[in-house]
XYZ file of C-alpha atoms in Angstrom:
447
model
C -67.224 -28.157 -82.223
C -67.833 -25.805 -78.990
C -66.716 -22.382 -79.023
C -65.211 -22.699 -75.531
C -62.582 -25.918 -76.180
C -59.182 -27.358 -74.821
C -57.367 -27.862 -78.482
C -53.575 -29.408 -77.009
C -51.136 -26.972 -79.802
C -48.999 -29.877 -79.483
C -51.067 -32.453 -80.892
C -53.561 -30.529 -82.384
C -55.886 -32.871 -80.745
C -59.350 -31.742 -79.046
C -59.207 -32.598 -75.446
C -62.781 -31.175 -73.866
C -65.258 -29.105 -75.220
C -68.012 -26.729 -73.030
C -71.396 -25.938 -73.049
C -71.972 -21.855 -74.281
C -73.204 -19.916 -72.272
C -77.707 -19.686 -72.678
C -79.194 -16.217 -72.406
C -81.045 -17.302 -68.851
C -77.482 -17.911 -67.824
C -75.878 -14.683 -68.620
C -79.034 -12.960 -66.807
C -78.391 -14.837 -64.328
C -74.713 -14.105 -63.665
C -74.881 -10.504 -64.099
C -78.143 -10.482 -61.289
C -75.761 -12.927 -58.624
C -73.179 -9.993 -59.585
C -75.259 -7.232 -58.890
C -76.790 -8.776 -55.735
C -73.248 -9.953 -54.363
C -72.245 -5.839 -54.747
C -75.902 -5.087 -53.325
C -75.468 -7.661 -49.792
C -71.749 -8.680 -49.787
C -69.231 -6.059 -51.033
C -71.250 -3.057 -49.029
C -71.482 -5.213 -46.063
C -67.754 -6.140 -45.752
C -65.132 -4.189 -44.733
C -61.789 -4.077 -46.571
C -59.407 -6.147 -43.914
C -62.148 -8.739 -44.522
C -61.482 -8.629 -48.605
C -58.503 -8.587 -48.298
C -58.327 -11.755 -46.229
C -60.250 -13.411 -48.995
C -57.509 -12.807 -51.018
C -55.270 -14.130 -48.925
C -57.254 -17.392 -49.455
C -56.856 -16.584 -53.142
C -53.243 -16.389 -53.223
C -52.833 -19.507 -50.776
C -54.946 -21.747 -53.009
C -53.378 -21.016 -56.055
C -49.937 -22.092 -54.490
C -51.797 -25.031 -53.093
C -52.214 -26.245 -56.708
C -50.017 -24.844 -58.715
C -48.971 -27.816 -60.137
C -52.681 -28.779 -61.267
C -53.233 -25.115 -62.525
C -49.907 -25.372 -64.677
C -50.765 -28.695 -66.535
C -53.788 -26.974 -67.572
C -52.709 -23.816 -69.392
C -49.990 -25.789 -70.752
C -52.728 -28.304 -72.211
C -54.615 -24.923 -73.192
C -52.094 -22.823 -74.896
C -48.817 -24.802 -74.645
C -47.000 -22.594 -72.833
C -43.400 -25.056 -71.136
C -44.182 -26.344 -68.086
C -41.762 -24.237 -65.871
C -43.034 -21.168 -67.270
C -46.981 -21.862 -66.632
C -45.520 -22.726 -62.788
C -43.935 -19.768 -62.823
C -47.383 -17.578 -63.834
C -49.429 -19.441 -61.072
C -46.943 -18.173 -58.538
C -46.701 -14.597 -59.959
C -49.934 -14.489 -59.918
C -50.502 -15.400 -56.727
C -47.860 -12.369 -56.011
C -50.506 -10.106 -56.967
C -53.582 -11.372 -55.001
C -51.613 -11.246 -51.931
C -49.771 -7.833 -52.511
C -53.348 -6.375 -52.840
C -54.304 -8.468 -49.640
C -51.590 -6.657 -47.651
C -51.795 -3.042 -49.326
C -55.217 -3.181 -49.683
C -56.131 -0.774 -46.559
C -52.831 1.480 -47.927
C -54.312 2.016 -50.984
C -57.822 2.637 -50.018
C -57.628 5.110 -46.486
C -59.037 8.381 -47.159
C -57.412 11.091 -48.806
C -57.218 14.298 -47.008
C -57.346 17.247 -49.317
C -56.052 20.396 -47.763
C -58.255 23.672 -48.549
C -57.478 26.714 -50.466
C -60.342 28.398 -48.137
C -62.922 28.135 -45.626
C -63.030 26.040 -42.796
C -63.664 22.550 -42.382
C -62.378 19.446 -43.935
C -62.254 17.602 -46.894
C -61.345 13.941 -48.253
C -61.519 11.915 -50.956
C -63.058 8.357 -49.859
C -62.683 5.329 -52.271
C -65.372 3.494 -52.768
C -66.393 0.104 -55.550
C -68.726 0.616 -58.219
C -70.275 -2.327 -58.476
C -70.392 -5.167 -61.503
C -67.180 -5.391 -63.547
C -67.049 -7.588 -66.948
C -63.281 -8.714 -67.759
C -62.965 -10.216 -71.264
C -59.076 -12.105 -70.726
C -56.729 -13.970 -73.498
C -55.098 -16.833 -73.778
C -51.657 -15.797 -73.879
C -51.591 -15.356 -69.443
C -54.469 -17.604 -68.489
C -54.046 -16.986 -64.895
C -52.157 -13.908 -64.316
C -54.129 -11.542 -66.596
C -56.856 -12.667 -64.550
C -54.726 -11.511 -61.054
C -54.019 -8.372 -62.457
C -58.242 -7.732 -63.209
C -59.529 -9.697 -60.555
C -56.880 -8.808 -57.636
C -57.640 -4.776 -57.532
C -61.470 -5.041 -57.880
C -62.745 -8.001 -55.642
C -59.987 -6.140 -52.788
C -62.204 -2.699 -53.294
C -65.381 -4.073 -53.220
C -66.598 -4.450 -57.393
C -67.839 -7.978 -58.359
C -66.561 -9.550 -61.814
C -68.113 -11.209 -64.301
C -64.956 -13.131 -66.230
C -65.613 -14.008 -70.161
C -62.248 -15.912 -70.611
C -60.775 -16.493 -74.098
C -62.632 -19.464 -75.415
C -59.146 -21.647 -75.716
C -59.335 -21.516 -72.062
C -62.278 -23.290 -70.609
C -60.627 -25.600 -68.062
C -58.183 -22.885 -65.984
C -61.626 -20.376 -66.158
C -63.293 -22.977 -64.423
C -60.675 -23.644 -61.999
C -60.044 -19.951 -61.327
C -63.801 -19.789 -60.459
C -63.356 -23.352 -57.811
C -60.613 -21.229 -56.165
C -62.650 -18.110 -55.449
C -65.719 -20.434 -54.297
C -63.153 -22.803 -51.872
C -61.276 -19.298 -51.230
C -65.128 -18.381 -49.415
C -66.663 -15.362 -51.831
C -70.095 -15.110 -51.827
C -72.438 -16.436 -55.183
C -72.060 -13.265 -57.585
C -68.781 -11.755 -56.445
C -66.649 -13.716 -59.440
C -68.222 -15.640 -61.698
C -67.369 -17.148 -64.589
C -69.472 -17.152 -68.299
C -68.853 -19.316 -71.483
C -70.525 -16.185 -73.165
C -70.690 -15.230 -77.145
C -69.499 -12.615 -77.939
C -72.639 -11.175 -78.568
C -73.953 -11.998 -75.004
C -70.633 -9.997 -73.604
C -71.936 -7.189 -76.067
C -75.103 -7.513 -74.452
C -73.745 -7.477 -70.977
C -71.764 -4.537 -71.093
C -75.135 -2.350 -72.319
C -76.556 -3.732 -69.380
C -77.415 -1.170 -66.275
C -76.262 -3.583 -63.840
C -72.525 -3.440 -65.363
C -70.626 -0.210 -64.029
C -67.723 -1.030 -66.292
C -65.385 -3.856 -68.714
C -62.041 -4.785 -68.985
C -60.139 -6.428 -72.219
C -56.973 -7.466 -72.603
C -56.657 -8.497 -76.010
C -56.215 -7.092 -79.873
C -56.569 -4.027 -81.249
C -59.955 -4.901 -83.328
C -61.663 -5.972 -80.065
C -60.928 -3.166 -78.019
C -62.006 -1.207 -80.234
C -65.426 -2.788 -80.167
C -65.012 -3.171 -76.557
C -64.568 0.105 -76.838
C -67.048 1.548 -79.220
C -70.089 -0.383 -76.974
C -68.915 0.652 -73.404
C -68.963 4.691 -74.777
C -72.259 4.421 -76.773
C -73.404 3.187 -73.422
C -71.522 5.531 -70.412
C -69.409 2.934 -69.173
C -66.037 3.415 -67.704
C -62.949 0.828 -69.740
C -59.809 0.135 -69.394
C -57.759 -1.629 -72.368
C -54.668 -3.202 -72.552
C -54.521 -4.249 -76.169
C -51.042 -4.953 -78.066
C -47.257 -4.365 -78.466
C -44.364 -3.761 -81.128
C -42.152 -2.664 -78.708
C -38.179 -1.992 -79.424
C -35.689 -3.049 -77.940
C -32.807 -0.129 -79.047
C -29.181 -1.201 -78.162
C -27.254 1.902 -78.225
C -23.742 1.165 -76.152
C -22.798 -2.096 -74.284
C -20.055 -3.108 -71.841
C -20.654 -6.843 -72.328
C -22.595 -7.301 -75.552
C -23.179 -11.209 -75.119
C -25.195 -10.552 -71.868
C -27.318 -7.735 -73.833
C -27.710 -10.270 -76.928
C -28.728 -12.671 -74.151
C -31.110 -10.354 -72.549
C -32.782 -9.679 -76.432
C -33.696 -13.143 -76.887
C -35.203 -13.697 -73.390
C -36.794 -10.342 -74.226
C -38.300 -11.733 -77.305
C -38.977 -15.583 -76.980
C -40.838 -15.575 -73.688
C -44.225 -17.463 -73.799
C -42.925 -18.557 -77.782
C -42.599 -14.909 -78.403
C -46.757 -14.590 -77.388
C -46.457 -11.349 -75.377
C -48.138 -8.119 -76.239
C -44.950 -6.320 -74.258
C -41.809 -8.396 -75.395
C -39.362 -6.909 -77.256
C -40.272 -7.101 -81.192
C -38.338 -4.625 -82.587
C -34.101 -4.419 -82.298
C -32.938 -1.123 -82.958
C -29.233 -1.448 -82.995
C -26.637 1.282 -83.270
C -24.758 0.985 -86.109
C -21.319 0.317 -85.006
C -22.949 -2.681 -82.502
C -25.090 -3.762 -85.557
C -22.848 -6.431 -87.509
C -21.954 -8.313 -84.019
C -24.663 -7.944 -82.940
C -26.470 -9.238 -85.199
C -24.451 -12.837 -85.434
C -24.646 -13.411 -82.345
C -28.125 -12.679 -81.692
C -29.526 -14.747 -84.488
C -26.745 -17.617 -83.213
C -28.618 -17.427 -79.734
C -32.300 -17.236 -81.666
C -31.540 -20.481 -83.977
C -30.110 -22.236 -81.074
C -33.557 -22.581 -79.854
C -35.233 -24.347 -82.690
C -35.781 -27.342 -80.859
C -36.675 -26.199 -77.673
C -39.550 -24.166 -78.468
C -43.018 -25.019 -77.250
C -45.708 -24.618 -79.834
C -47.691 -21.140 -80.586
C -51.531 -21.568 -79.134
C -53.380 -22.949 -82.205
C -52.019 -23.710 -85.773
C -54.482 -20.130 -86.935
C -51.801 -18.445 -84.918
C -48.767 -20.351 -87.212
C -50.908 -19.572 -90.099
C -51.172 -15.891 -88.928
C -47.567 -15.233 -88.413
C -46.661 -17.132 -91.723
C -48.742 -14.934 -93.529
C -46.749 -11.749 -91.876
C -43.641 -13.437 -92.900
C -44.181 -14.383 -96.412
C -45.668 -10.611 -96.526
C -42.626 -8.966 -95.424
C -40.170 -11.829 -97.906
C -42.410 -10.624 -100.769
C -41.636 -6.486 -99.671
C -37.663 -7.376 -99.338
C -36.851 -8.328 -96.037
C -34.432 -11.068 -95.385
C -35.098 -14.134 -93.483
C -32.860 -16.647 -91.093
C -34.627 -19.088 -90.227
C -34.373 -22.990 -88.515
C -36.271 -25.714 -88.550
C -39.696 -26.060 -90.931
C -43.630 -25.145 -89.932
C -45.237 -28.344 -88.629
C -48.374 -27.703 -87.289
C -48.427 -25.023 -83.748
C -45.035 -25.387 -83.996
C -43.007 -21.872 -85.666
C -38.967 -22.100 -86.775
C -37.824 -18.754 -84.744
C -36.499 -16.643 -87.384
C -34.737 -12.976 -87.615
C -36.443 -10.752 -90.380
C -33.711 -7.599 -91.493
C -33.945 -4.860 -94.387
C -38.401 -4.868 -93.197
C -38.954 -1.537 -95.374
C -40.837 1.063 -93.728
C -42.979 0.767 -96.874
C -44.345 -3.026 -95.757
C -47.139 -3.371 -94.419
C -45.642 -6.159 -91.791
C -43.722 -2.735 -90.085
C -47.110 -1.567 -89.121
C -47.790 -4.816 -87.168
C -47.327 -7.146 -84.530
C -45.970 -10.287 -84.904
C -46.788 -12.687 -82.053
C -44.467 -15.489 -81.837
C -40.620 -16.247 -82.196
C -39.902 -13.666 -85.005
C -37.769 -11.137 -83.881
C -37.216 -7.982 -86.777
C -33.406 -6.219 -86.404
C -33.519 -2.107 -87.860
C -29.523 -0.415 -87.960
C -30.051 2.719 -86.669
C -26.659 5.943 -86.960
C -27.677 7.626 -83.643
C -29.596 7.637 -80.876
C -32.057 10.345 -82.718
C -32.632 7.834 -85.260
C -33.355 5.247 -82.809
C -35.996 6.941 -81.017
C -37.597 8.389 -83.853
C -37.939 4.553 -85.385
C -38.993 3.146 -81.525
C -41.640 5.760 -82.195
C -42.592 4.864 -85.205
C -45.664 2.387 -84.518
C -49.242 3.016 -84.111
C -48.321 1.491 -80.195
C -46.861 1.965 -77.312
C -46.907 -0.703 -74.989
C -43.325 -1.432 -73.457
C -40.297 -0.809 -74.301
C -36.595 -1.695 -73.673
C -33.455 0.711 -73.849
C -29.684 -0.430 -73.410
C -26.544 1.961 -72.528
C -23.860 2.309 -70.566
C -24.425 6.289 -70.419
C -27.381 6.666 -67.352
C -27.969 10.643 -68.666
C -28.405 8.650 -72.137
C -31.341 6.406 -70.667
C -33.250 8.939 -69.233
C -33.438 10.866 -72.278
C -34.018 8.216 -74.350
C -36.770 7.227 -71.569
C -38.649 10.385 -71.490
C -38.714 10.963 -75.646
C -40.123 7.336 -76.162
C -43.811 6.843 -76.503
C -44.700 3.953 -74.196
C -46.498 3.281 -71.210
C -43.245 1.559 -70.029
C -39.824 1.485 -70.466
C -36.885 -1.042 -68.923
C -33.210 -0.030 -69.041
C -30.803 -2.937 -69.144
C -32.909 -5.392 -68.575
C -35.950 -7.434 -69.453
C -38.204 -9.501 -67.209
C -38.218 -6.536 -64.414
C -42.011 -6.662 -64.011
C -43.629 -6.618 -60.667
C -46.503 -6.659 -58.801
C -45.793 -3.430 -57.450
C -45.136 -1.372 -61.286
C -48.200 -0.473 -63.001
C -49.125 -1.879 -66.566
C -50.164 -0.019 -69.340
C -49.667 1.822 -72.553
C -50.708 4.555 -74.838
C -51.434 5.069 -78.468
C -53.353 2.146 -79.575
C -51.921 -0.018 -77.019
C -54.498 1.317 -74.650
C -55.347 3.004 -71.967
C -55.346 2.762 -68.320
C -53.287 0.732 -66.024
C -52.821 -2.681 -63.797
C -50.809 -3.617 -61.203
C -49.450 -1.593 -58.805
C -51.937 1.131 -56.502
C -52.398 2.566 -60.342
C -54.291 -0.688 -60.784
C -57.074 -0.283 -57.584
C -57.589 2.995 -58.495
C -59.470 2.617 -61.928
C -62.251 1.110 -61.376
C -63.459 3.245 -58.355
C -65.551 6.239 -56.812
C -63.347 9.245 -55.423
C -66.106 10.196 -53.524
C -65.350 13.756 -52.456
C -66.762 14.173 -48.748
C -66.567 17.940 -47.576
C -68.023 18.833 -43.964
C -67.820 22.622 -42.475
């Protein structure tokens, strides 16, 4: 089987295979991107680039049904969630189209001494490599491509091997929007080809969303070649419940936070940390709601993903955890489950569970909740539910995470920066910070 192929996880059948790029095609992609930056980017205005992004947003909206069905085939996402992803992606492109002039405006600096003026002027830096995952095939690309195309960087994009059809559809959108050849290039590249491309002098930076292992490999190559890198890696986000005046609503938020995209989101709520006085009631209601999702859950992205999750769950059980589940594993379909009594000595305790399995812990105090929440190698997102506003800010300040959401799930927005700390990576995407990563903040001092 080709490295790049659409394999429907619902049936296990290969829909279509795509040929891997040759070394000559990779070189041509890099040359085209370098040429586009030298000729198109440097000769274009922010207004012109914003206009192209508006067209990209418009084409996402026009083709939303077709685009949604593609990723449903590729990675099993329910159609309503697939449509939502397309819409959110369109909103990201439009956000940068609407705000590029403001974000890229000259930034005056007040001189401490001496006559004259000083300012920061933002410029593109050149060709960027984007390495994208399978779980959000359009949204992840939008977070990376939107701000960087507004800035004038050009992009060589390697998508996940199971997302070749959506990768081609995106390439076509950028072409149809009016981008010149090389501004956005899709490549069906191997990992070895991408490693060589990162080291290529024509490339100035790389952004990866994916696993810790992939992030470490890319960061090593980028560092060795003095290239800027942005990494958005895994997460094991805590969902802390310290008090609630509507426990049913809190449980509903917990289920939504865990099971969006069948639990396959880096920033999904994964570890539920519950105050002692609420624990029994929460676990009872939460478990009932989790088990009730059994008949409506979509498959995981692949049989391999389900195998990995099954291994982690069985490891936790072998090390003393208690499992409550509903239904049987069938191929890529994984039954929803709740794990309790997971030992801190368990290997699974330190790992990210990427699928419809939640772990629940009991704590006796706010301090214990924060300590448990921070006892992880990850630091992407986090969720705090409390009726005490002072406690909300106090706990938010104490959490070792890039994002904290208080009394809400699904509250992300195009204007809100996304990213983490610790082994969840570094750098930010979305909002005004997302356009400030791969940029030359050039000082111009006039005396």
